[in-house]
PDB file of C-alpha atoms and ligand atoms in Angstrom:
ATOM      1  CA  MET A   1     -60.826   1.130  10.048  1.00 92.00           C
ATOM      2  CA  THR A   2     -64.239   0.639  11.682  1.00 97.00           C
ATOM      3  CA  THR A   3     -65.708   3.461  13.662  1.00 98.00           C
ATOM      4  CA  ALA A   4     -68.642   3.084  15.905  1.00 98.00           C
ATOM      5  CA  LEU A   5     -70.706   5.662  17.772  1.00 98.00           C
ATOM      6  CA  TYR A   6     -72.237   5.236  21.149  1.00 98.00           C
ATOM      7  CA  PRO A   7     -74.690   8.115  21.644  1.00 98.00           C
ATOM      8  CA  GLY A   8     -76.632   9.060  24.781  1.00 97.00           C
ATOM      9  CA  SER A   9     -77.431  11.770  27.243  1.00 97.00           C
ATOM     10  CA  PHE A  10     -75.031  10.317  29.904  1.00 98.00           C
ATOM     11  CA  ASP A  11     -76.469  12.470  32.682  1.00 97.00           C
ATOM     12  CA  PRO A  12     -74.353  10.932  34.307  1.00 98.00           C
ATOM     13  CA  VAL A  13     -72.556   8.011  32.757  1.00 98.00           C
ATOM     14  CA  THR A  14     -73.161   4.783  34.754  1.00 98.00           C
ATOM     15  CA  ASN A  15     -71.514   1.522  35.089  1.00 97.00           C
ATOM     16  CA  GLY A  16     -74.103   0.105  32.657  1.00 97.00           C
ATOM     17  CA  HIS A  17     -72.794   2.574  29.964  1.00 98.00           C
ATOM     18  CA  ILE A  18     -69.148   1.784  30.812  1.00 98.00           C
ATOM     19  CA  ASP A  19     -69.888  -1.925  30.227  1.00 97.00           C
ATOM     20  CA  ILE A  20     -71.291  -1.165  26.733  1.00 98.00           C
ATOM     21  CA  ILE A  21     -68.294   1.097  26.047  1.00 98.00           C
ATOM     22  CA  ARG A  22     -65.807  -1.516  26.997  1.00 98.00           C
ATOM     23  CA  ARG A  23     -67.396  -4.230  24.959  1.00 98.00           C
ATOM     24  CA  SER A  24     -67.898  -2.086  21.995  1.00 98.00           C
ATOM     25  CA  ALA A  25     -64.363  -0.717  22.049  1.00 98.00           C
ATOM     26  CA  ALA A  26     -63.181  -4.389  21.974  1.00 98.00           C
ATOM     27  CA  ILE A  27     -65.046  -5.002  18.663  1.00 97.00           C
ATOM     28  CA  PHE A  28     -64.421  -1.790  16.702  1.00 98.00           C
ATOM     29  CA  ASP A  29     -61.143  -0.046  15.854  1.00 98.00           C
ATOM     30  CA  ARG A  30     -62.490   3.269  17.078  1.00 98.00           C
ATOM     31  CA  LEU A  31     -65.396   4.129  19.391  1.00 98.00           C
ATOM     32  CA  ILE A  32     -66.777   7.593  19.696  1.00 98.00           C
ATOM     33  CA  VAL A  33     -68.864   8.195  22.837  1.00 98.00           C
ATOM     34  CA  ALA A  34     -71.052  11.160  21.981  1.00 98.00           C
ATOM     35  CA  VAL A  35     -73.019  13.222  24.513  1.00 98.00           C
ATOM     36  CA  ALA A  36     -76.241  14.580  23.104  1.00 97.00           C
ATOM     37  CA  VAL A  37     -76.601  18.128  24.242  1.00 94.00           C
ATOM     38  CA  ASN A  38     -79.968  19.072  22.995  1.00 78.00           C
ATOM     39  CA  VAL A  39     -82.215  16.236  23.995  1.00 72.00           C
ATOM     40  CA  GLU A  40     -85.468  17.191  25.611  1.00 80.00           C
ATOM     41  CA  LYS A  41     -84.357  16.294  29.030  1.00 83.00           C
ATOM     42  CA  THR A  42     -83.376  18.678  31.793  1.00 88.00           C
ATOM     43  CA  ALA A  43     -79.866  17.751  32.669  1.00 93.00           C
ATOM     44  CA  LEU A  44     -78.319  17.733  36.191  1.00 94.00           C
ATOM     45  CA  PHE A  45     -74.831  17.980  34.768  1.00 95.00           C
ATOM     46  CA  SER A  46     -73.613  20.449  32.057  1.00 95.00           C
ATOM     47  CA  GLU A  47     -72.253  19.232  28.738  1.00 96.00           C
ATOM     48  CA  GLN A  48     -68.783  19.752  29.996  1.00 97.00           C
ATOM     49  CA  GLU A  49     -69.308  17.923  33.238  1.00 96.00           C
ATOM     50  CA  ARG A  50     -70.838  14.957  31.354  1.00 97.00           C
ATOM     51  CA  LEU A  51     -67.935  14.884  28.910  1.00 98.00           C
ATOM     52  CA  GLN A  52     -65.348  15.103  31.802  1.00 98.00           C
ATOM     53  CA  MET A  53     -67.000  12.142  33.667  1.00 98.00           C
ATOM     54  CA  ILE A  54     -66.789   9.942  30.639  1.00 98.00           C
ATOM     55  CA  VAL A  55     -63.243  10.965  29.848  1.00 98.00           C
ATOM     56  CA  GLU A  56     -62.192  10.181  33.424  1.00 97.00           C
ATOM     57  CA  ALA A  57     -63.939   6.780  33.323  1.00 98.00           C
ATOM     58  CA  THR A  58     -62.731   5.683  29.956  1.00 98.00           C
ATOM     59  CA  GLY A  59     -59.171   7.172  29.969  1.00 96.00           C
ATOM     60  CA  GLU A  60     -57.385   3.803  30.013  1.00 95.00           C
ATOM     61  CA  ILE A  61     -59.307   2.451  26.919  1.00 97.00           C
ATOM     62  CA  ALA A  62     -57.086   3.553  24.017  1.00 96.00           C
ATOM     63  CA  ASN A  63     -59.529   3.581  21.108  1.00 98.00           C
ATOM     64  CA  VAL A  64     -62.306   5.571  22.862  1.00 98.00           C
ATOM     65  CA  GLU A  65     -62.866   9.161  21.947  1.00 98.00           C
ATOM     66  CA  VAL A  66     -65.490  11.412  23.773  1.00 98.00           C
ATOM     67  CA  ASP A  67     -67.237  14.202  22.084  1.00 98.00           C
ATOM     68  CA  SER A  68     -70.680  15.974  22.205  1.00 98.00           C
ATOM     69  CA  PHE A  69     -73.112  16.684  19.477  1.00 97.00           C
ATOM     70  CA  ASP A  70     -76.198  18.748  18.692  1.00 95.00           C
ATOM     71  CA  GLY A  71     -78.743  17.980  16.106  1.00 95.00           C
ATOM     72  CA  LEU A  72     -79.284  14.891  14.054  1.00 97.00           C
ATOM     73  CA  LEU A  73     -77.411  11.762  15.116  1.00 98.00           C
ATOM     74  CA  VAL A  74     -76.925  10.478  11.573  1.00 98.00           C
ATOM     75  CA  LYS A  75     -75.554  13.791  10.391  1.00 98.00           C
ATOM     76  CA  TYR A  76     -72.829  13.602  13.172  1.00 98.00           C
ATOM     77  CA  ALA A  77     -72.221   9.972  12.304  1.00 98.00           C
ATOM     78  CA  ARG A  78     -71.759  10.659   8.601  1.00 98.00           C
ATOM     79  CA  LYS A  79     -69.412  13.582   9.418  1.00 98.00           C
ATOM     80  CA  HIS A  80     -67.159  11.329  11.559  1.00 98.00           C
ATOM     81  CA  GLY A  81     -67.049   8.339   9.254  1.00 97.00           C
ATOM     82  CA  VAL A  82     -69.201   6.114  11.482  1.00 98.00           C
ATOM     83  CA  THR A  83     -70.238   2.732  10.167  1.00 96.00           C
ATOM     84  CA  ALA A  84     -72.299   1.578  13.142  1.00 98.00           C
ATOM     85  CA  ILE A  85     -74.327   3.161  15.940  1.00 98.00           C
ATOM     86  CA  VAL A  86     -74.173   1.146  19.107  1.00 98.00           C
ATOM     87  CA  LYS A  87     -77.130   1.075  21.566  1.00 98.00           C
ATOM     88  CA  GLY A  88     -77.486  -0.756  24.856  1.00 96.00           C
ATOM     89  CA  LEU A  89     -80.730  -2.707  25.529  1.00 95.00           C
ATOM     90  CA  ARG A  90     -81.597  -3.288  29.077  1.00 92.00           C
ATOM     91  CA  ALA A  91     -85.115  -4.736  29.028  1.00 86.00           C
ATOM     92  CA  ILE A  92     -87.973  -5.510  26.705  1.00 85.00           C
ATOM     93  CA  SER A  93     -89.309  -1.991  27.546  1.00 84.00           C
ATOM     94  CA  ASP A  94     -86.370  -0.509  25.705  1.00 90.00           C
ATOM     95  CA  PHE A  95     -87.032  -2.316  22.569  1.00 93.00           C
ATOM     96  CA  GLU A  96     -90.051  -0.384  21.130  1.00 94.00           C
ATOM     97  CA  PHE A  97     -88.395   3.032  21.349  1.00 95.00           C
ATOM     98  CA  GLU A  98     -85.012   1.734  20.142  1.00 96.00           C
ATOM     99  CA  LEU A  99     -86.660  -0.009  17.235  1.00 96.00           C
ATOM    100  CA  GLN A 100     -88.363   3.194  16.235  1.00 97.00           C
ATOM    101  CA  MET A 101     -85.147   5.201  16.492  1.00 98.00           C
ATOM    102  CA  ALA A 102     -83.022   2.546  14.659  1.00 98.00           C
ATOM    103  CA  SER A 103     -85.706   2.348  11.898  1.00 98.00           C
ATOM    104  CA  MET A 104     -85.831   6.158  11.473  1.00 98.00           C
ATOM    105  CA  ASN A 105     -81.923   6.438  11.456  1.00 98.00           C
ATOM    106  CA  ARG A 106     -81.864   3.666   8.789  1.00 98.00           C
ATOM    107  CA  LYS A 107     -84.395   5.548   6.763  1.00 98.00           C
ATOM    108  CA  LEU A 108     -82.251   8.744   6.980  1.00 98.00           C
ATOM    109  CA  ALA A 109     -78.864   6.975   6.469  1.00 98.00           C
ATOM    110  CA  PRO A 110     -79.210   3.425   5.087  1.00 98.00           C
ATOM    111  CA  ASP A 111     -75.427   3.052   5.075  1.00 97.00           C
ATOM    112  CA  ILE A 112     -75.127   3.213   8.759  1.00 98.00           C
ATOM    113  CA  GLU A 113     -76.161   0.226  10.830  1.00 98.00           C
ATOM    114  CA  THR A 114     -77.589   0.250  14.381  1.00 98.00           C
ATOM    115  CA  LEU A 115     -76.251  -2.519  16.515  1.00 98.00           C
ATOM    116  CA  PHE A 116     -77.832  -3.466  19.935  1.00 97.00           C
ATOM    117  CA  MET A 117     -75.866  -4.960  22.717  1.00 97.00           C
ATOM    118  CA  MET A 118     -77.549  -6.548  25.785  1.00 95.00           C
ATOM    119  CA  THR A 119     -76.681  -4.633  28.908  1.00 93.00           C
ATOM    120  CA  ALA A 120     -74.866  -6.726  31.494  1.00 94.00           C
ATOM    121  CA  ASN A 121     -77.472  -8.322  33.830  1.00 93.00           C
ATOM    122  CA  GLU A 122     -76.094  -6.635  36.927  1.00 94.00           C
ATOM    123  CA  TYR A 123     -76.785  -3.330  35.354  1.00 95.00           C
ATOM    124  CA  SER A 124     -80.143  -4.042  33.563  1.00 92.00           C
ATOM    125  CA  PHE A 125     -82.145  -2.066  36.209  1.00 93.00           C
ATOM    126  CA  LEU A 126     -79.821   1.070  35.994  1.00 96.00           C
ATOM    127  CA  SER A 127     -80.670   4.379  34.495  1.00 96.00           C
ATOM    128  CA  SER A 128     -79.141   7.769  34.875  1.00 97.00           C
ATOM    129  CA  SER A 129     -82.327   9.227  36.377  1.00 96.00           C
ATOM    130  CA  ILE A 130     -82.663   6.399  38.913  1.00 96.00           C
ATOM    131  CA  VAL A 131     -79.031   7.008  39.921  1.00 97.00           C
ATOM    132  CA  ARG A 132     -79.742  10.702  40.305  1.00 95.00           C
ATOM    133  CA  GLU A 133     -82.809  10.033  42.252  1.00 95.00           C
ATOM    134  CA  ILE A 134     -81.336   7.611  44.873  1.00 95.00           C
ATOM    135  CA  ALA A 135     -78.250   9.951  45.172  1.00 93.00           C
ATOM    136  CA  ALA A 136     -80.489  12.956  45.828  1.00 91.00           C
ATOM    137  CA  TYR A 137     -82.181  11.005  48.683  1.00 91.00           C
ATOM    138  CA  GLY A 138     -78.808  10.235  50.196  1.00 89.00           C
ATOM    139  CA  ALA A 139     -78.344   6.611  49.096  1.00 91.00           C
ATOM    140  CA  CYS A 140     -74.911   5.336  48.211  1.00 92.00           C
ATOM    141  CA  VAL A 141     -74.275   4.881  44.512  1.00 95.00           C
ATOM    142  CA  ARG A 142     -70.931   3.005  44.872  1.00 95.00           C
ATOM    143  CA  GLY A 143     -70.757   0.192  42.321  1.00 96.00           C
ATOM    144  CA  LEU A 144     -73.440   1.774  40.179  1.00 97.00           C
ATOM    145  CA  VAL A 145     -71.330   4.565  38.620  1.00 98.00           C
ATOM    146  CA  PRO A 146     -67.589   4.997  38.077  1.00 97.00           C
ATOM    147  CA  PRO A 147     -65.813   6.478  41.178  1.00 95.00           C
ATOM    148  CA  GLY A 148     -65.352   9.735  39.520  1.00 95.00           C
ATOM    149  CA  VAL A 149     -69.054  10.081  38.964  1.00 96.00           C
ATOM    150  CA  GLU A 150     -69.710   9.151  42.591  1.00 94.00           C
ATOM    151  CA  GLU A 151     -67.582  12.106  43.551  1.00 92.00           C
ATOM    152  CA  HIS A 152     -69.215  14.506  41.089  1.00 94.00           C
ATOM    153  CA  LEU A 153     -72.694  13.362  42.489  1.00 94.00           C
ATOM    154  CA  ARG A 154     -71.501  13.901  46.063  1.00 90.00           C
ATOM    155  CA  ASN A 155     -70.269  17.394  45.297  1.00 89.00           C
ATOM    156  CA  ARG A 156     -73.365  18.297  43.381  1.00 88.00           C
ATOM    157  CA  LEU A 157     -75.871  17.002  45.780  1.00 85.00           C
ATOM    158  CA  GLY A 158     -73.797  16.911  48.969  1.00 72.00           C
ATOM    159  CA  LEU A 159     -76.039  14.216  50.452  1.00 55.00           C
ATOM    160  CA  PHE A 160     -74.484  10.751  50.789  1.00 48.00           C
ATOM    161  CA  LYS A 161     -71.198   9.743  52.344  1.00 48.00           C
TER     162      LYS A 161
HETATM  163  N1  COA B   1     -76.823   1.182  31.372  1.00 83.21           N
HETATM  164  C1  COA B   1     -77.494   2.023  32.096  1.00 83.21           C
HETATM  165  N2  COA B   1     -78.406   2.953  31.703  1.00 83.21           N
HETATM  166  C2  COA B   1     -78.720   2.881  30.378  1.00 83.21           C
HETATM  167  C3  COA B   1     -78.007   1.966  29.515  1.00 83.21           C
HETATM  168  C4  COA B   1     -77.078   1.152  29.987  1.00 83.21           C
HETATM  169  N3  COA B   1     -76.360   0.253  29.313  1.00 83.21           N
HETATM  170  N4  COA B   1     -78.520   2.212  28.250  1.00 83.21           N
HETATM  171  C5  COA B   1     -79.405   3.136  28.396  1.00 83.21           C
HETATM  172  N5  COA B   1     -79.506   3.586  29.633  1.00 83.21           N
HETATM  173  C6  COA B   1     -80.432   4.624  30.060  1.00 83.21           C
HETATM  174  C7  COA B   1     -79.853   5.998  30.224  1.00 83.21           C
HETATM  175  O1  COA B   1     -79.103   6.221  31.407  1.00 83.21           O
HETATM  176  C8  COA B   1     -81.087   6.813  30.138  1.00 83.21           C
HETATM  177  O2  COA B   1     -81.609   6.963  31.295  1.00 83.21           O
HETATM  178  P1  COA B   1     -82.522   8.169  31.843  1.00 83.21           P
HETATM  179  O3  COA B   1     -83.729   8.206  30.815  1.00 83.21           O
HETATM  180  O4  COA B   1     -82.759   7.910  33.160  1.00 83.21           O
HETATM  181  O5  COA B   1     -81.624   9.434  31.601  1.00 83.21           O
HETATM  182  C9  COA B   1     -82.080   6.050  29.242  1.00 83.21           C
HETATM  183  O6  COA B   1     -81.528   4.702  29.255  1.00 83.21           O
HETATM  184  C10 COA B   1     -82.146   6.527  27.859  1.00 83.21           C
HETATM  185  O7  COA B   1     -80.886   6.658  27.325  1.00 83.21           O
HETATM  186  P2  COA B   1     -80.405   7.994  26.550  1.00 83.21           P
HETATM  187  O8  COA B   1     -78.879   8.139  26.707  1.00 83.21           O
HETATM  188  O9  COA B   1     -81.216   9.272  26.955  1.00 83.21           O
HETATM  189  O10 COA B   1     -80.611   7.567  25.122  1.00 83.21           O
HETATM  190  P3  COA B   1     -81.875   7.414  24.085  1.00 83.21           P
HETATM  191  O11 COA B   1     -81.895   5.947  23.786  1.00 83.21           O
HETATM  192  O12 COA B   1     -83.086   8.082  24.630  1.00 83.21           O
HETATM  193  O13 COA B   1     -81.340   8.201  22.865  1.00 83.21           O
HETATM  194  C11 COA B   1     -80.093   9.901  21.699  1.00 83.21           C
HETATM  195  C12 COA B   1     -80.690   9.359  23.081  1.00 83.21           C
HETATM  196  C13 COA B   1     -79.240  11.132  22.024  1.00 83.21           C
HETATM  197  C14 COA B   1     -79.206   8.772  21.103  1.00 83.21           C
HETATM  198  C15 COA B   1     -81.250  10.198  20.743  1.00 83.21           C
HETATM  199  O14 COA B   1     -82.221  11.010  21.379  1.00 83.21           O
HETATM  200  C16 COA B   1     -80.752  10.834  19.551  1.00 83.21           C
HETATM  201  O15 COA B   1     -80.310  10.332  18.587  1.00 83.21           O
HETATM  202  N6  COA B   1     -80.894  12.251  19.501  1.00 83.21           N
HETATM  203  C17 COA B   1     -80.342  13.108  18.359  1.00 83.21           C
HETATM  204  C18 COA B   1     -81.461  13.686  17.588  1.00 83.21           C
HETATM  205  C19 COA B   1     -81.896  12.674  16.541  1.00 83.21           C
HETATM  206  O16 COA B   1     -81.123  12.311  15.654  1.00 83.21           O
HETATM  207  N7  COA B   1     -83.220  12.280  16.619  1.00 83.21           N
HETATM  208  C20 COA B   1     -83.715  11.344  15.784  1.00 83.21           C
HETATM  209  C21 COA B   1     -83.569   9.943  16.253  1.00 83.21           C
HETATM  210  S1  COA B   1     -84.421   8.810  15.181  1.00 83.21           S
END
């Protein structure tokens, strides 16, 4: 059985992430979507909220599990029998940092591969922070995030219709 891990801060999960989740889940037997709780970013949503939004959005994909982790990614990956870490690449600007992380993860755990998947063109401009920003200014985020996330943003920010 092949187990892949898709890690990220998911604050909140966007349709760009969901696209990567769907396509990865179609390749691997099992996909763990793991919310990083201790990254150096100030989160809008709590760990539980971020988990809940991913669970809501991926509920119909049978081989997807949602979890959170703290600490080293490769340590979590080893503990859960992960053979591949999946990352999405949106633009050339993602490449340098992703290369650095993949290389370091490979140094730490040579038995775990990092695989890159190109983000769908229609979501290549998306990021969680840009979604948070436009939502905070009252712009509609329909089509950019799953409907449940739209609702969470609306409730949290109370700004757009
Ligand atoms: N669609 C839309 N947005 C996407 C996307 C996609 N397909 N893929 C990435 N993004 C965006 C995210 O929304 C996020 O946007 P933001 O900066 O506005 O929040 C941005 O790209 C970065 O993604 P993020 O989820 O924060 O991931 P990351 O590439 O920075 O890596 C971890 C995060 C958790 C995987 C990484 O920090 C980690 O492994 N931490 C654990 C500690 C560790 O092991 N460190 C050593 C690593 S070598």
